[in-house]
Short mmCIF file of C-alpha atoms and ligand atoms in Angstrom, two decimals:
data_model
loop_
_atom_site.label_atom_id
_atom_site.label_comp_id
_atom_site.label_asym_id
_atom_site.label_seq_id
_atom_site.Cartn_x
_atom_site.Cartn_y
_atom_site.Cartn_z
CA UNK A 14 -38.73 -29.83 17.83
CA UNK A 15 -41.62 -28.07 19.41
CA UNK A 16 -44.85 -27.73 17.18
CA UNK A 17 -44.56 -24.75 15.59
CA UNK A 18 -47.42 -22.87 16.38
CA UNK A 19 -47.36 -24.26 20.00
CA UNK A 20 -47.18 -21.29 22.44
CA UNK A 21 -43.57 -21.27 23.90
CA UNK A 22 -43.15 -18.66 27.07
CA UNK A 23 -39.30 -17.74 26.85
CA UNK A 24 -38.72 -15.77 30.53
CA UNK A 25 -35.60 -13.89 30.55
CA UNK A 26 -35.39 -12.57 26.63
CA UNK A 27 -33.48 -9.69 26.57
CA UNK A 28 -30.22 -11.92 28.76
CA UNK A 29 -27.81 -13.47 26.64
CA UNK A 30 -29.50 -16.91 27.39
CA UNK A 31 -33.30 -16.29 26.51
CA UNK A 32 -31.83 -14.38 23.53
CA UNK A 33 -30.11 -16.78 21.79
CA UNK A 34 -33.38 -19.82 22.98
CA UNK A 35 -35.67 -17.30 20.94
CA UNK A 36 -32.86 -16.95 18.13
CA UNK A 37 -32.61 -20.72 18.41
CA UNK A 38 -36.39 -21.74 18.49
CA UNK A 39 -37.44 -18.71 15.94
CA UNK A 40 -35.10 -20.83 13.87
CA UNK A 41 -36.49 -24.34 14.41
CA UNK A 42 -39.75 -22.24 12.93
CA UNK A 43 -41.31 -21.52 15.89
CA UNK A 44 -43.58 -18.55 15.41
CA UNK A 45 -45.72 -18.31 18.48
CA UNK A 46 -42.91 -16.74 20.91
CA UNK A 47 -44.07 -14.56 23.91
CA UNK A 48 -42.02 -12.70 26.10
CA UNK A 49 -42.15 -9.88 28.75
CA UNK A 50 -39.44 -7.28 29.53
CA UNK A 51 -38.77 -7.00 32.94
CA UNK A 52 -40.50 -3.45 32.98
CA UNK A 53 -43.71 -5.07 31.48
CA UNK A 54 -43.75 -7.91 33.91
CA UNK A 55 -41.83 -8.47 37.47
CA UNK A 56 -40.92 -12.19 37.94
CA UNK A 57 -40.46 -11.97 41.53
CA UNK A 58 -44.20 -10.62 41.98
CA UNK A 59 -46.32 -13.82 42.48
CA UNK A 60 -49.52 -12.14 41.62
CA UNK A 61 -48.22 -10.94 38.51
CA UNK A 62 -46.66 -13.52 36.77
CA UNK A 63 -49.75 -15.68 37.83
CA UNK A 64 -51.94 -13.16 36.13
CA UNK A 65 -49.66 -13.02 32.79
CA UNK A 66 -49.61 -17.24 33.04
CA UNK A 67 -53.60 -16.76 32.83
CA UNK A 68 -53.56 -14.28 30.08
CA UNK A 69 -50.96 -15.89 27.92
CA UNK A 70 -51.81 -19.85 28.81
CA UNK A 71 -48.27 -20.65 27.39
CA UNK A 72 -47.96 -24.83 26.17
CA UNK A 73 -44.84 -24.30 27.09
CA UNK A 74 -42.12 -21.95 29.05
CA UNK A 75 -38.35 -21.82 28.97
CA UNK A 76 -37.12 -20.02 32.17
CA UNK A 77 -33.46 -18.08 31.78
CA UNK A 78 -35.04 -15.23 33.79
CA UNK A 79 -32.56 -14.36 36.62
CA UNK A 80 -30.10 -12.29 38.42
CA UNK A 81 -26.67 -13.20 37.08
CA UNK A 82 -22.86 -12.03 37.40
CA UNK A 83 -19.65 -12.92 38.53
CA UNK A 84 -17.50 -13.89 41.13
CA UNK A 85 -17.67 -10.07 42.35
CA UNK A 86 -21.08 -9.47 42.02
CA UNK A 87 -21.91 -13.05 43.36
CA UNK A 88 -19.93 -12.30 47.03
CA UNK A 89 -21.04 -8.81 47.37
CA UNK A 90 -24.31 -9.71 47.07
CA UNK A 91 -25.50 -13.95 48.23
CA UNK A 92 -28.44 -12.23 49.56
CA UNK A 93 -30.02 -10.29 46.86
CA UNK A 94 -29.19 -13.47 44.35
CA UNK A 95 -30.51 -15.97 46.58
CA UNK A 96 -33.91 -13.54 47.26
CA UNK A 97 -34.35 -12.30 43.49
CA UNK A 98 -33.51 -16.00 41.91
CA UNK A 99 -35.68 -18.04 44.35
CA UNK A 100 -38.75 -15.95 43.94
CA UNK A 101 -38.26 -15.65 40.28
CA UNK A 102 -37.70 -19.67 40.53
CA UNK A 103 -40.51 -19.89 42.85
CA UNK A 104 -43.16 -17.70 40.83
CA UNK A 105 -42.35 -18.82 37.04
CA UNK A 106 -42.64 -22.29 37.94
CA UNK A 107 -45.36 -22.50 40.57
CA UNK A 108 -47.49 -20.07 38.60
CA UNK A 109 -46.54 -22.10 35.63
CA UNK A 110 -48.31 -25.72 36.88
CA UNK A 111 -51.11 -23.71 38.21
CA UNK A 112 -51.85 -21.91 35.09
CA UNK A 113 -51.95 -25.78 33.56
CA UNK A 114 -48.62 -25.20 31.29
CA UNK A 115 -47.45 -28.57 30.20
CA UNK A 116 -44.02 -28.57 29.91
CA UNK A 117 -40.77 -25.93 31.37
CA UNK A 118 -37.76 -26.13 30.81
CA UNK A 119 -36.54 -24.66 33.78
CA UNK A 120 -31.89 -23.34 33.34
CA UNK A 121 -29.35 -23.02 36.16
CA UNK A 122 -25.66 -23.27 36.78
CA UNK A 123 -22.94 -25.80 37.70
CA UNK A 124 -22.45 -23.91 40.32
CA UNK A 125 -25.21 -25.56 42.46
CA UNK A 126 -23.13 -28.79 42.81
CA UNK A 127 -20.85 -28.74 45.97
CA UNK A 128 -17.41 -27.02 46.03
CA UNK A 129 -15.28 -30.28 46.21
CA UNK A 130 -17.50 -32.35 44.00
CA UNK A 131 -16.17 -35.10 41.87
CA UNK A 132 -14.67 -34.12 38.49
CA UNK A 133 -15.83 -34.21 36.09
CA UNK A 134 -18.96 -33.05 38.00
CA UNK A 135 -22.14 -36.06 37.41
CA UNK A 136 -25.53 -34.92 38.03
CA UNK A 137 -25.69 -37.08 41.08
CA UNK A 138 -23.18 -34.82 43.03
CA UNK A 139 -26.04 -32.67 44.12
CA UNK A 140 -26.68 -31.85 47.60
CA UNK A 141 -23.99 -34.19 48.71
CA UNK A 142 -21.85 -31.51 50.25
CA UNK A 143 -21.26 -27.77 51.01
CA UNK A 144 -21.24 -25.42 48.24
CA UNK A 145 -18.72 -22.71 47.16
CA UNK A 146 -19.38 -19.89 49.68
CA UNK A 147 -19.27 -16.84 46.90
CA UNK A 148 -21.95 -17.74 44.88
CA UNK A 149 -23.97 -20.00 47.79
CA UNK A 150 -27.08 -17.46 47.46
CA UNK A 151 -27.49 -18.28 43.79
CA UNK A 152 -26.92 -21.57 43.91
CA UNK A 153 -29.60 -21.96 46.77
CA UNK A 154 -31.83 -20.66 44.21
CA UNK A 155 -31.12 -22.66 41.55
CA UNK A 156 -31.69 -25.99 43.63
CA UNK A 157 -34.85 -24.75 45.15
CA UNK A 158 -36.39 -24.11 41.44
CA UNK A 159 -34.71 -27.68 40.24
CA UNK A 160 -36.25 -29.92 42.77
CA UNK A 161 -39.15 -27.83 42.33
CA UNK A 162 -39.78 -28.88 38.74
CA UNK A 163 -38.97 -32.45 39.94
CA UNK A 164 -41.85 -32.35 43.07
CA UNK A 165 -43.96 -30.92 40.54
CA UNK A 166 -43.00 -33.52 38.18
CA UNK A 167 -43.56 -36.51 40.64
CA UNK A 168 -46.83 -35.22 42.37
CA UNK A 169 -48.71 -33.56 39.65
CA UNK A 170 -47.42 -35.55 36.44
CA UNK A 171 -46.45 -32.28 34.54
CA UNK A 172 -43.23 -32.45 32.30
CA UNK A 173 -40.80 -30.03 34.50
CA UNK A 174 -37.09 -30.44 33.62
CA UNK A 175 -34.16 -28.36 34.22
CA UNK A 176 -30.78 -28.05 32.23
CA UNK A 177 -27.42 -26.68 34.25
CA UNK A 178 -24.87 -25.56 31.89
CA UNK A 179 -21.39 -24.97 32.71
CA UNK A 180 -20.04 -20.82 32.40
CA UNK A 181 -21.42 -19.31 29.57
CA UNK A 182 -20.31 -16.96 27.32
CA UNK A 183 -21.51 -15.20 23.70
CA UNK A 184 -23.63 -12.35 22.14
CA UNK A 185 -25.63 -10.03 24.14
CA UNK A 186 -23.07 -10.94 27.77
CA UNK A 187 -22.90 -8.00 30.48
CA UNK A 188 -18.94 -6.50 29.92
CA UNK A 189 -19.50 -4.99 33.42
CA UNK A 190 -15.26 -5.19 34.71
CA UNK A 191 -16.82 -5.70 38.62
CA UNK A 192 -19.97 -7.31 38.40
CA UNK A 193 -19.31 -9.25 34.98
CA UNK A 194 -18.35 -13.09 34.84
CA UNK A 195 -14.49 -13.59 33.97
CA UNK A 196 -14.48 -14.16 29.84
CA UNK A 197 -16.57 -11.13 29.06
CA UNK A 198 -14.62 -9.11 31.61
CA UNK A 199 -11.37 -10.09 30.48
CA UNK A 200 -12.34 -9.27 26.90
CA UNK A 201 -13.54 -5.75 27.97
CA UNK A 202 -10.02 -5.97 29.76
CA UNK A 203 -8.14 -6.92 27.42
CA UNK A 204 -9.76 -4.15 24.71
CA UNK A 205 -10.00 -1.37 26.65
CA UNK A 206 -6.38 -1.38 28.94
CA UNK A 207 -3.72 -0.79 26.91
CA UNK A 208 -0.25 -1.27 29.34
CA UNK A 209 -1.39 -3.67 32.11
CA UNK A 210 -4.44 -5.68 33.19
CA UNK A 211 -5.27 -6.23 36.40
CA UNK A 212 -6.57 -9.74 36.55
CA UNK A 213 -8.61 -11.32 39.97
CA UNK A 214 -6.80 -14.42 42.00
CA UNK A 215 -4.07 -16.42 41.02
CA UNK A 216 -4.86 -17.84 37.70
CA UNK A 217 -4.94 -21.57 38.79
CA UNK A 218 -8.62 -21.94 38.83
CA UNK A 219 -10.06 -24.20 36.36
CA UNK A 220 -12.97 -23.82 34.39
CA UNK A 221 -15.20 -24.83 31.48
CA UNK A 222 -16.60 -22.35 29.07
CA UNK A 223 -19.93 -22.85 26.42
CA UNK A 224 -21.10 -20.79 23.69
CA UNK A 225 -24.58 -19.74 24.19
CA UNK A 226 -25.53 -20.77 21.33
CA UNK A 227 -24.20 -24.38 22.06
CA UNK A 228 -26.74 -24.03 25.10
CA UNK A 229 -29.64 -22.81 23.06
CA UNK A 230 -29.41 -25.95 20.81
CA UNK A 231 -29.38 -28.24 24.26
CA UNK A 232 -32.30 -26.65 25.27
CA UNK A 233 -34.51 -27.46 21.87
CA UNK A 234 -32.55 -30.78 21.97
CA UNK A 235 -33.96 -31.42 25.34
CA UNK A 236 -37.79 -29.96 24.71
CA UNK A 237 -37.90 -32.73 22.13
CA UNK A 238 -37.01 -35.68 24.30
CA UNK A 239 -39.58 -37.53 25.46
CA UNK A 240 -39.02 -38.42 28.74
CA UNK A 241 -36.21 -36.34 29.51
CA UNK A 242 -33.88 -36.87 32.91
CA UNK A 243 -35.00 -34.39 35.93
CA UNK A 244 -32.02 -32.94 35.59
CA UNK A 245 -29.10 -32.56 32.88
CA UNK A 246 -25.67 -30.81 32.72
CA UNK A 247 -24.50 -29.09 29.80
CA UNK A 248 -20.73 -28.49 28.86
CA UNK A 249 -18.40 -28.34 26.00
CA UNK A 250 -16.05 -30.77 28.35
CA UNK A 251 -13.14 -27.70 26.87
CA UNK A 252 -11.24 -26.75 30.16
CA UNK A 253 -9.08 -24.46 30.96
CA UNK A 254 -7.19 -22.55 33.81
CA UNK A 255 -8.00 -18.62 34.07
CA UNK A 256 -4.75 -17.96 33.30
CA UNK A 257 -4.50 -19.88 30.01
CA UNK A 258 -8.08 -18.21 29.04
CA UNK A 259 -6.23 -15.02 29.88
CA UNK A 260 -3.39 -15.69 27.49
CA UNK A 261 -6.54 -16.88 24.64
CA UNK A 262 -8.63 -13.85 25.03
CA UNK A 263 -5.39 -11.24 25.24
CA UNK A 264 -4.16 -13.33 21.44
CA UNK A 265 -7.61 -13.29 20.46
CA UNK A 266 -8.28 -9.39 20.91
CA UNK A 267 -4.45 -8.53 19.39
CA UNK A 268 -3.63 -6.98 22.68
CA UNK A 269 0.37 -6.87 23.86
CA UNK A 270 -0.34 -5.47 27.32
CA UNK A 271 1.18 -7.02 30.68
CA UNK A 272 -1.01 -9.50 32.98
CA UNK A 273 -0.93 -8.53 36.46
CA UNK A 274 -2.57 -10.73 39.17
CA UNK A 275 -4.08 -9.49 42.52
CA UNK A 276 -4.23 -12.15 44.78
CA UNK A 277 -6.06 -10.54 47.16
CA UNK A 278 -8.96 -11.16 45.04
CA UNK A 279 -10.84 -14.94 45.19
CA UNK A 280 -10.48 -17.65 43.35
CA UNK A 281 -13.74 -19.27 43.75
CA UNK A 282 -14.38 -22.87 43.21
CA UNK A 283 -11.01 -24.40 42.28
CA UNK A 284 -11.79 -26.24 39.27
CA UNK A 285 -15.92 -26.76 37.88
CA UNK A 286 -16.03 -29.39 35.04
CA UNK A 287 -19.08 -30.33 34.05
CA UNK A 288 -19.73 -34.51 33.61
CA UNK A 289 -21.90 -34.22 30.37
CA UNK A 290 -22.01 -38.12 30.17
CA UNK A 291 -25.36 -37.73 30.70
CA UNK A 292 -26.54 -35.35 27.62
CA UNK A 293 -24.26 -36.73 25.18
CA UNK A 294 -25.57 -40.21 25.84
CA UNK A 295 -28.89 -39.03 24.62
CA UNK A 296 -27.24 -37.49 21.46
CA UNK A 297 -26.47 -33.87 21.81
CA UNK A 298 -22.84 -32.81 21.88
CA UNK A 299 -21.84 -29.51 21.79
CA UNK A 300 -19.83 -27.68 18.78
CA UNK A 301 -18.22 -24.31 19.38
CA UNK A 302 -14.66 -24.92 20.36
CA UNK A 303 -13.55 -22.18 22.93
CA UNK A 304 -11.08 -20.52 20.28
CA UNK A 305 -13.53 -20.20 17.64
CA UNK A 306 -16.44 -18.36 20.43
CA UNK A 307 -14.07 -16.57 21.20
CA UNK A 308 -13.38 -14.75 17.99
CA UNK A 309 -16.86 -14.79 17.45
CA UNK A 310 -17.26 -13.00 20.97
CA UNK A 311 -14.40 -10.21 20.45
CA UNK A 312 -15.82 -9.68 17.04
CA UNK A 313 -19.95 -9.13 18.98
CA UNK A 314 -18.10 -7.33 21.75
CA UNK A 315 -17.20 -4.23 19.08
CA UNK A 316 -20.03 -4.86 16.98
CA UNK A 317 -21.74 -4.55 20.20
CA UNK A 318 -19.89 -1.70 21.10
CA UNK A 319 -19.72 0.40 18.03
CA UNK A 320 -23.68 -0.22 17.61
CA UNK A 321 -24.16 1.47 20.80
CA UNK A 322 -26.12 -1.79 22.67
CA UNK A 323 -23.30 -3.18 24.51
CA UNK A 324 -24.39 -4.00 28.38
CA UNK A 325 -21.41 -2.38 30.05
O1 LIG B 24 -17.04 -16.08 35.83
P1 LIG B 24 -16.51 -15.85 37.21
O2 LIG B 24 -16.58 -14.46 37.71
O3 LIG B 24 -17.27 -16.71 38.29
O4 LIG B 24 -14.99 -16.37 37.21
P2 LIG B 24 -17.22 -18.25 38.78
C1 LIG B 24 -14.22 -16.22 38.34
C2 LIG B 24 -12.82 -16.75 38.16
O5 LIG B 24 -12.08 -15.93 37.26
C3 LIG B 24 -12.10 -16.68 39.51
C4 LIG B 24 -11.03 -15.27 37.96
O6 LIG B 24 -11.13 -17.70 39.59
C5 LIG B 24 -11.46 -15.30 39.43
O7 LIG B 24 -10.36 -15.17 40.33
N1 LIG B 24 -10.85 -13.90 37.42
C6 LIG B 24 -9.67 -13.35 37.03
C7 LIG B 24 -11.82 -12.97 37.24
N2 LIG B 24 -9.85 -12.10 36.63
C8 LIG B 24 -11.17 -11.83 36.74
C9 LIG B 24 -11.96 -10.67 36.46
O8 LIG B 24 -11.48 -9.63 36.03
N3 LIG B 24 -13.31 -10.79 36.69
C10 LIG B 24 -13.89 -11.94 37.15
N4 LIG B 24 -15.22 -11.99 37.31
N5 LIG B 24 -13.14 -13.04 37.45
C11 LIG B 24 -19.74 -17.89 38.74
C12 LIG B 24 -20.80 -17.74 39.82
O9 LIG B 24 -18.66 -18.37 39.39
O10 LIG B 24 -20.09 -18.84 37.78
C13 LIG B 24 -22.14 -17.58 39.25
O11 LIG B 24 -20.44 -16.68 40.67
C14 LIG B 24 -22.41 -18.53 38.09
O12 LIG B 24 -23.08 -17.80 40.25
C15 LIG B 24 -21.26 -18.59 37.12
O13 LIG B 24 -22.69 -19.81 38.56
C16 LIG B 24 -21.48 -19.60 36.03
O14 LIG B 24 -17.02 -19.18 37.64
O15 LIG B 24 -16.29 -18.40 39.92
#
């Protein structure tokens, strides 16, 4: 567990990530939290964030600052997610070593392994082939602020680790139906269309879903380690295809409407399974099965909504 007093920078605070790592370290006792909007401070502006590093002089800084969304907005956009996420990357970490913090935790996605890697995915799969072409941008990103943390790491001592957790879903997720990542979507889907629902692809592709809060536990898990591995996946190792997560989420919001799929629409990555070997060999595991999030997601999703601070 960190110190309790120590300083802990928590970038990205107001996404469903960074919220639940303050929820989570606020409730390991932590009481010396800071955080920026993105109004008060721009990640991508080097000068900036190296100004608010030597203000601040976090001990330590958890970075879940980036631009995130689906499989739409992913392929719409590679270039604005690779831009955005490398110089966020770039700045938070760079700035980071400069300023003299000691230890980052630095989050990213499974989707920086290659499109046909291995399955269940191991850590070692990186870089050894191409990478799914709809989200290529973001996962360019995401590798570029790993193996910085690892250079950084290697030449300069300082304790820079990253964590890449599987798709992600809880509290606080962006319902957007075009830019949004499938699970909240489909719940907004599901809620909100009452005869049909129009659902992307052909079902078939296979993926693995984690409860936030699952992740924010792995990250306090992994601050307290020692000597913790470069790099480290986290998954619940619960897979399923998007069809059968259609079926849980339409049972799981009461809905009796008719599926529909558009095949015109992509896939993605055929099946992403995270190998969490790694992780659980340590001794975290995680513990939200998909079917209990997800009540606990439908139920946020109309607290959400009725409370007027849903991210639509
Ligand atoms: O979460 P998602 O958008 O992205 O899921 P990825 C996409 C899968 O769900 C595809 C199917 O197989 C889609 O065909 N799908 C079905 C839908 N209906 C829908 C729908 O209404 N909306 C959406 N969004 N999908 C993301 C990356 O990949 O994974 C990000 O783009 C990030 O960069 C994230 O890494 C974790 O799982 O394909």
């Amino acid at each position: 567990m960190p110190r309790p007093d120590a300083k802990i920078y928590v970038a990205g605070h107001r996404g469903m990530v960074g919220a639940a790592v303050v929820r989570a370290l606020e409730k390991a006792g932590c009481t010396n939290i800071v955080t920026r909007t993105h109004k008060e401070l721009d990640l991508t502006d080097s000068a900036a964030v190296r100004a608010f590093y030597e203000k601040e002089k976090p001990e330590i800084a958890v970075i879940a600052a980036a631009r995130v969304g689906g499989i739409g907005a992913n392929s719409a956009a590679n270039s604005l997610f690779l831009y955005e996420n490398e110089m966020i990357a770039m700045n938070t970490i760079w700035q980071a070593a400069e300023a003299g913090v000691k230890r980052l935790l630095f989050l990213g996605s499974t989707c920086i392994y290659p499109r046909m890697a291995p399955q269940p995915i191991p850590e070692t799969a990186l870089l050894t082939s191409e990478l799914e072409k709809t989200n290529e941008g973001y996962a360019l990103a995401k590798i570029s602020g790993l193996k910085l943390c690892e250079f950084l790491r290697r030449e300069k001592g300082l304790l820079f680790h990253s964590l890449m957790p599987t798709n992600l879903y809880g509290p606080g997720d962006n319902y957007d139906i075009v830019h949004g990542h499938v699970l909240p979507t489909l719940i907004r889907k599901f809620e909100t269309m009452k005869d049909v629902v129009p659902l992307w692809g052909t079902g078939s592709a296979i993926r693995e879903f984690l409860h936030v809060d699952d992740l924010a536990a792995a990250c306090i898990f992994a601050l307290d380690l020692e000597n913790p591995p470069d790099l480290m996946n986290v998954g619940s190792g619960e897979e399923v295809t998007i069809r059968e997560l259609a079926e849980a989420v339409k049972k799981a919001t009461g809905s009796t409407a008719r599926i529909e799929w558009d095949s015109t629409k992509p896939d993605g990555t055929p099946r992403k399974l995270c190998d969490t070997s790694l992780i659980r060999s340590l001794g975290w595991k995680s513990s939200i099965s998909l079917e209990e999030g997800l009540a606990m997601t439908v139920a946020s999703y109309r607290a959400e909504l009725a409370a007027g601070t849903i991210r639509l």
